[in-house]
Amino acid sequence: MIMRDQLYHEPDARELADLDRAARTLDPWTIYRRRTHDEPVTVERLASQVSSLLGAEAAREIFASKVPMWTRRTADRWMYDRLLADPPLLERRLRGYEHLIGTRCWHPVRDPQLVLLPTTTQWLTPAWSSYFGFYGRPDGQGGLAAAIRQWEQRWGAALVASWGTMLQFVVARQPAPGDQAWELAGQLLAVGDNLQVSQSVLAIVVSRSDAWFLHDRP
């Protein structure tokens, strides 16, 4: 693993056993939740946003949908499904976000350190390294370990760098566009609270990328 600073902690055998148990038993998505509120959005405001992003035809679909209550999250999911149904429109929407695919968005750090941890179990990494995202959350360290274990099993994700407020993974498998990609994008946004990208855009990205970048800072 690559780090910028010294190791956060030197765990003992008991701490490692406790973290391993947490990684195997905790549901990380009860610990890591999106910190943004799912605020309501008026049809008029949503239609205006959709028109600028997807065009006038998509905005007309919003008015015709007769959805009783739009929220930021339901609107973002609607836009994602709308993009999947129109591949040329999806490609146009992706312009400007190509840097999120692969390692192009990875943060360059001067004078990094290569650290060989005394374990082959990567979800135990939070025992040695610090990540801002697990502070202020009950079981935040164990929840991160559980998330890493889950991502490894499902997507072949491997943690390769930890910068304190940033995590970098390479992945062997990509989620299918649709529900799989949407769910994974939500998980990444929950652990990387400062990614500054919508779930719909990130869902498009993760279905094409062999690397992830997570960012959570004060």
PDB file of N, CA and C in Angstrom, residues 143-191:
ATOM      1  N   GLY A 143     -16.789  -0.382   9.994  1.00  0.00           N
ATOM      2  CA  GLY A 143     -17.632  -0.247   8.811  1.00  0.00           C
ATOM      3  C   GLY A 143     -16.818  -0.119   7.544  1.00  0.00           C
ATOM      4  N   LEU A 144     -15.689   0.617   7.626  1.00  0.00           N
ATOM      5  CA  LEU A 144     -14.825   0.734   6.456  1.00  0.00           C
ATOM      6  C   LEU A 144     -14.196  -0.616   6.127  1.00  0.00           C
ATOM      7  N   ALA A 145     -13.766  -1.351   7.151  1.00  0.00           N
ATOM      8  CA  ALA A 145     -13.213  -2.682   6.922  1.00  0.00           C
ATOM      9  C   ALA A 145     -14.247  -3.586   6.259  1.00  0.00           C
ATOM     10  N   ALA A 146     -15.505  -3.492   6.710  1.00  0.00           N
ATOM     11  CA  ALA A 146     -16.577  -4.314   6.125  1.00  0.00           C
ATOM     12  C   ALA A 146     -16.827  -3.917   4.672  1.00  0.00           C
ATOM     13  N   ALA A 147     -16.771  -2.612   4.378  1.00  0.00           N
ATOM     14  CA  ALA A 147     -16.973  -2.159   3.004  1.00  0.00           C
ATOM     15  C   ALA A 147     -15.856  -2.675   2.097  1.00  0.00           C
ATOM     16  N   ILE A 148     -14.613  -2.582   2.562  1.00  0.00           N
ATOM     17  CA  ILE A 148     -13.486  -3.065   1.757  1.00  0.00           C
ATOM     18  C   ILE A 148     -13.626  -4.561   1.501  1.00  0.00           C
ATOM     19  N   ARG A 149     -14.005  -5.302   2.523  1.00  0.00           N
ATOM     20  CA  ARG A 149     -14.187  -6.758   2.353  1.00  0.00           C
ATOM     21  C   ARG A 149     -15.294  -7.047   1.343  1.00  0.00           C
ATOM     22  N   GLN A 150     -16.398  -6.320   1.444  1.00  0.00           N
ATOM     23  CA  GLN A 150     -17.507  -6.528   0.521  1.00  0.00           C
ATOM     24  C   GLN A 150     -17.113  -6.183  -0.906  1.00  0.00           C
ATOM     25  N   TRP A 151     -16.411  -5.067  -1.083  1.00  0.00           N
ATOM     26  CA  TRP A 151     -15.988  -4.660  -2.426  1.00  0.00           C
ATOM     27  C   TRP A 151     -14.985  -5.645  -3.017  1.00  0.00           C
ATOM     28  N   GLU A 152     -14.110  -6.187  -2.174  1.00  0.00           N
ATOM     29  CA  GLU A 152     -13.169  -7.178  -2.678  1.00  0.00           C
ATOM     30  C   GLU A 152     -13.906  -8.414  -3.196  1.00  0.00           C
ATOM     31  N   GLN A 153     -14.868  -8.883  -2.419  1.00  0.00           N
ATOM     32  CA  GLN A 153     -15.574 -10.103  -2.790  1.00  0.00           C
ATOM     33  C   GLN A 153     -16.438  -9.898  -4.030  1.00  0.00           C
ATOM     34  N   ARG A 154     -17.056  -8.723  -4.138  1.00  0.00           N
ATOM     35  CA  ARG A 154     -17.997  -8.530  -5.245  1.00  0.00           C
ATOM     36  C   ARG A 154     -17.332  -7.997  -6.509  1.00  0.00           C
ATOM     37  N   TRP A 155     -16.376  -7.088  -6.344  1.00  0.00           N
ATOM     38  CA  TRP A 155     -15.816  -6.406  -7.517  1.00  0.00           C
ATOM     39  C   TRP A 155     -14.324  -6.649  -7.711  1.00  0.00           C
ATOM     40  N   GLY A 156     -13.724  -7.452  -6.846  1.00  0.00           N
ATOM     41  CA  GLY A 156     -12.286  -7.653  -6.943  1.00  0.00           C
ATOM     42  C   GLY A 156     -11.516  -6.381  -6.658  1.00  0.00           C
ATOM     43  N   ALA A 157     -12.051  -5.527  -5.772  1.00  0.00           N
ATOM     44  CA  ALA A 157     -11.418  -4.248  -5.457  1.00  0.00           C
ATOM     45  C   ALA A 157     -10.201  -4.466  -4.565  1.00  0.00           C
ATOM     46  N   ALA A 158      -9.126  -3.768  -4.860  1.00  0.00           N
ATOM     47  CA  ALA A 158      -7.894  -3.845  -4.071  1.00  0.00           C
ATOM     48  C   ALA A 158      -7.450  -2.441  -3.696  1.00  0.00           C
ATOM     49  N   LEU A 159      -7.300  -2.192  -2.399  1.00  0.00           N
ATOM     50  CA  LEU A 159      -6.845  -0.895  -1.914  1.00  0.00           C
ATOM     51  C   LEU A 159      -5.341  -0.769  -2.162  1.00  0.00           C
ATOM     52  N   VAL A 160      -4.951   0.256  -2.902  1.00  0.00           N
ATOM     53  CA  VAL A 160      -3.533   0.415  -3.241  1.00  0.00           C
ATOM     54  C   VAL A 160      -2.914   1.669  -2.633  1.00  0.00           C
ATOM     55  N   ALA A 161      -3.736   2.629  -2.196  1.00  0.00           N
ATOM     56  CA  ALA A 161      -3.168   3.848  -1.625  1.00  0.00           C
ATOM     57  C   ALA A 161      -4.126   4.449  -0.609  1.00  0.00           C
ATOM     58  N   SER A 162      -3.552   5.004   0.460  1.00  0.00           N
ATOM     59  CA  SER A 162      -4.320   5.678   1.499  1.00  0.00           C
ATOM     60  C   SER A 162      -3.603   6.975   1.846  1.00  0.00           C
ATOM     61  N   TRP A 163      -4.332   8.099   1.669  1.00  0.00           N
ATOM     62  CA  TRP A 163      -3.731   9.412   1.912  1.00  0.00           C
ATOM     63  C   TRP A 163      -4.362  10.119   3.108  1.00  0.00           C
ATOM     64  N   GLY A 164      -5.035   9.424   3.988  1.00  0.00           N
ATOM     65  CA  GLY A 164      -5.666  10.062   5.143  1.00  0.00           C
ATOM     66  C   GLY A 164      -7.065  10.567   4.839  1.00  0.00           C
ATOM     67  N   THR A 165      -7.200  11.380   3.789  1.00  0.00           N
ATOM     68  CA  THR A 165      -8.531  11.827   3.363  1.00  0.00           C
ATOM     69  C   THR A 165      -8.921  11.210   2.021  1.00  0.00           C
ATOM     70  N   MET A 166      -8.042  10.380   1.462  1.00  0.00           N
ATOM     71  CA  MET A 166      -8.297   9.790   0.149  1.00  0.00           C
ATOM     72  C   MET A 166      -7.929   8.311   0.146  1.00  0.00           C
ATOM     73  N   LEU A 167      -8.712   7.537  -0.582  1.00  0.00           N
ATOM     74  CA  LEU A 167      -8.442   6.119  -0.785  1.00  0.00           C
ATOM     75  C   LEU A 167      -8.468   5.843  -2.283  1.00  0.00           C
ATOM     76  N   GLN A 168      -7.580   4.960  -2.734  1.00  0.00           N
ATOM     77  CA  GLN A 168      -7.518   4.619  -4.151  1.00  0.00           C
ATOM     78  C   GLN A 168      -7.550   3.095  -4.294  1.00  0.00           C
ATOM     79  N   PHE A 169      -8.436   2.623  -5.170  1.00  0.00           N
ATOM     80  CA  PHE A 169      -8.610   1.192  -5.407  1.00  0.00           C
ATOM     81  C   PHE A 169      -8.423   0.894  -6.886  1.00  0.00           C
ATOM     82  N   VAL A 170      -7.929  -0.286  -7.184  1.00  0.00           N
ATOM     83  CA  VAL A 170      -8.071  -0.852  -8.521  1.00  0.00           C
ATOM     84  C   VAL A 170      -9.083  -1.985  -8.416  1.00  0.00           C
ATOM     85  N   VAL A 171      -9.833  -2.222  -9.488  1.00  0.00           N
ATOM     86  CA  VAL A 171     -10.906  -3.207  -9.440  1.00  0.00           C
ATOM     87  C   VAL A 171     -10.814  -4.150 -10.635  1.00  0.00           C
ATOM     88  N   ALA A 172     -11.203  -5.395 -10.399  1.00  0.00           N
ATOM     89  CA  ALA A 172     -11.125  -6.414 -11.447  1.00  0.00           C
ATOM     90  C   ALA A 172     -12.423  -6.531 -12.233  1.00  0.00           C
ATOM     91  N   ARG A 173     -13.540  -6.144 -11.631  1.00  0.00           N
ATOM     92  CA  ARG A 173     -14.839  -6.309 -12.280  1.00  0.00           C
ATOM     93  C   ARG A 173     -15.649  -5.019 -12.146  1.00  0.00           C
ATOM     94  N   GLN A 174     -16.441  -4.729 -13.163  1.00  0.00           N
ATOM     95  CA  GLN A 174     -17.300  -3.549 -13.146  1.00  0.00           C
ATOM     96  C   GLN A 174     -18.764  -3.979 -12.974  1.00  0.00           C
ATOM     97  N   PRO A 175     -19.563  -3.169 -12.296  1.00  0.00           N
ATOM     98  CA  PRO A 175     -20.989  -3.479 -12.185  1.00  0.00           C
ATOM     99  C   PRO A 175     -21.689  -3.277 -13.515  1.00  0.00           C
ATOM    100  N   ALA A 176     -22.785  -4.000 -13.700  1.00  0.00           N
ATOM    101  CA  ALA A 176     -23.607  -3.803 -14.890  1.00  0.00           C
ATOM    102  C   ALA A 176     -24.320  -2.459 -14.790  1.00  0.00           C
ATOM    103  N   PRO A 177     -24.490  -1.739 -15.911  1.00  0.00           N
ATOM    104  CA  PRO A 177     -25.273  -0.501 -15.874  1.00  0.00           C
ATOM    105  C   PRO A 177     -26.679  -0.782 -15.343  1.00  0.00           C
ATOM    106  N   GLY A 178     -27.221   0.146 -14.593  1.00  0.00           N
ATOM    107  CA  GLY A 178     -28.545  -0.052 -13.999  1.00  0.00           C
ATOM    108  C   GLY A 178     -28.432  -0.166 -12.490  1.00  0.00           C
ATOM    109  N   ASP A 179     -29.178  -1.086 -11.910  1.00  0.00           N
ATOM    110  CA  ASP A 179     -29.247  -1.181 -10.450  1.00  0.00           C
ATOM    111  C   ASP A 179     -27.887  -1.457  -9.813  1.00  0.00           C
ATOM    112  N   GLN A 180     -27.082  -2.336 -10.418  1.00  0.00           N
ATOM    113  CA  GLN A 180     -25.780  -2.648  -9.830  1.00  0.00           C
ATOM    114  C   GLN A 180     -24.898  -1.411  -9.752  1.00  0.00           C
ATOM    115  N   ALA A 181     -24.777  -0.701 -10.860  1.00  0.00           N
ATOM    116  CA  ALA A 181     -23.922   0.486 -10.886  1.00  0.00           C
ATOM    117  C   ALA A 181     -24.472   1.583  -9.979  1.00  0.00           C
ATOM    118  N   TRP A 182     -25.789   1.731  -9.951  1.00  0.00           N
ATOM    119  CA  TRP A 182     -26.398   2.746  -9.097  1.00  0.00           C
ATOM    120  C   TRP A 182     -26.115   2.456  -7.625  1.00  0.00           C
ATOM    121  N   GLU A 183     -26.258   1.202  -7.218  1.00  0.00           N
ATOM    122  CA  GLU A 183     -25.999   0.834  -5.825  1.00  0.00           C
ATOM    123  C   GLU A 183     -24.540   1.075  -5.456  1.00  0.00           C
ATOM    124  N   LEU A 184     -23.611   0.655  -6.308  1.00  0.00           N
ATOM    125  CA  LEU A 184     -22.197   0.850  -6.019  1.00  0.00           C
ATOM    126  C   LEU A 184     -21.846   2.330  -5.952  1.00  0.00           C
ATOM    127  N   ALA A 185     -22.377   3.117  -6.864  1.00  0.00           N
ATOM    128  CA  ALA A 185     -22.100   4.557  -6.838  1.00  0.00           C
ATOM    129  C   ALA A 185     -22.565   5.178  -5.528  1.00  0.00           C
ATOM    130  N   GLY A 186     -23.721   4.750  -5.028  1.00  0.00           N
ATOM    131  CA  GLY A 186     -24.203   5.254  -3.743  1.00  0.00           C
ATOM    132  C   GLY A 186     -23.281   4.866  -2.595  1.00  0.00           C
ATOM    133  N   GLN A 187     -22.742   3.657  -2.644  1.00  0.00           N
ATOM    134  CA  GLN A 187     -21.803   3.215  -1.611  1.00  0.00           C
ATOM    135  C   GLN A 187     -20.521   4.052  -1.636  1.00  0.00           C
ATOM    136  N   LEU A 188     -19.995   4.284  -2.826  1.00  0.00           N
ATOM    137  CA  LEU A 188     -18.768   5.070  -2.941  1.00  0.00           C
ATOM    138  C   LEU A 188     -18.976   6.503  -2.467  1.00  0.00           C
ATOM    139  N   LEU A 189     -20.140   7.064  -2.742  1.00  0.00           N
ATOM    140  CA  LEU A 189     -20.435   8.420  -2.291  1.00  0.00           C
ATOM    141  C   LEU A 189     -20.629   8.478  -0.782  1.00  0.00           C
ATOM    142  N   ALA A 190     -21.085   7.373  -0.182  1.00  0.00           N
ATOM    143  CA  ALA A 190     -21.254   7.333   1.272  1.00  0.00           C
ATOM    144  C   ALA A 190     -19.903   7.287   1.975  1.00  0.00           C
ATOM    145  N   VAL A 191     -18.958   6.538   1.422  1.00  0.00           N
ATOM    146  CA  VAL A 191     -17.624   6.449   2.018  1.00  0.00           C
ATOM    147  C   VAL A 191     -16.763   7.637   1.597  1.00  0.00           C
TER     148      VAL A 191
END
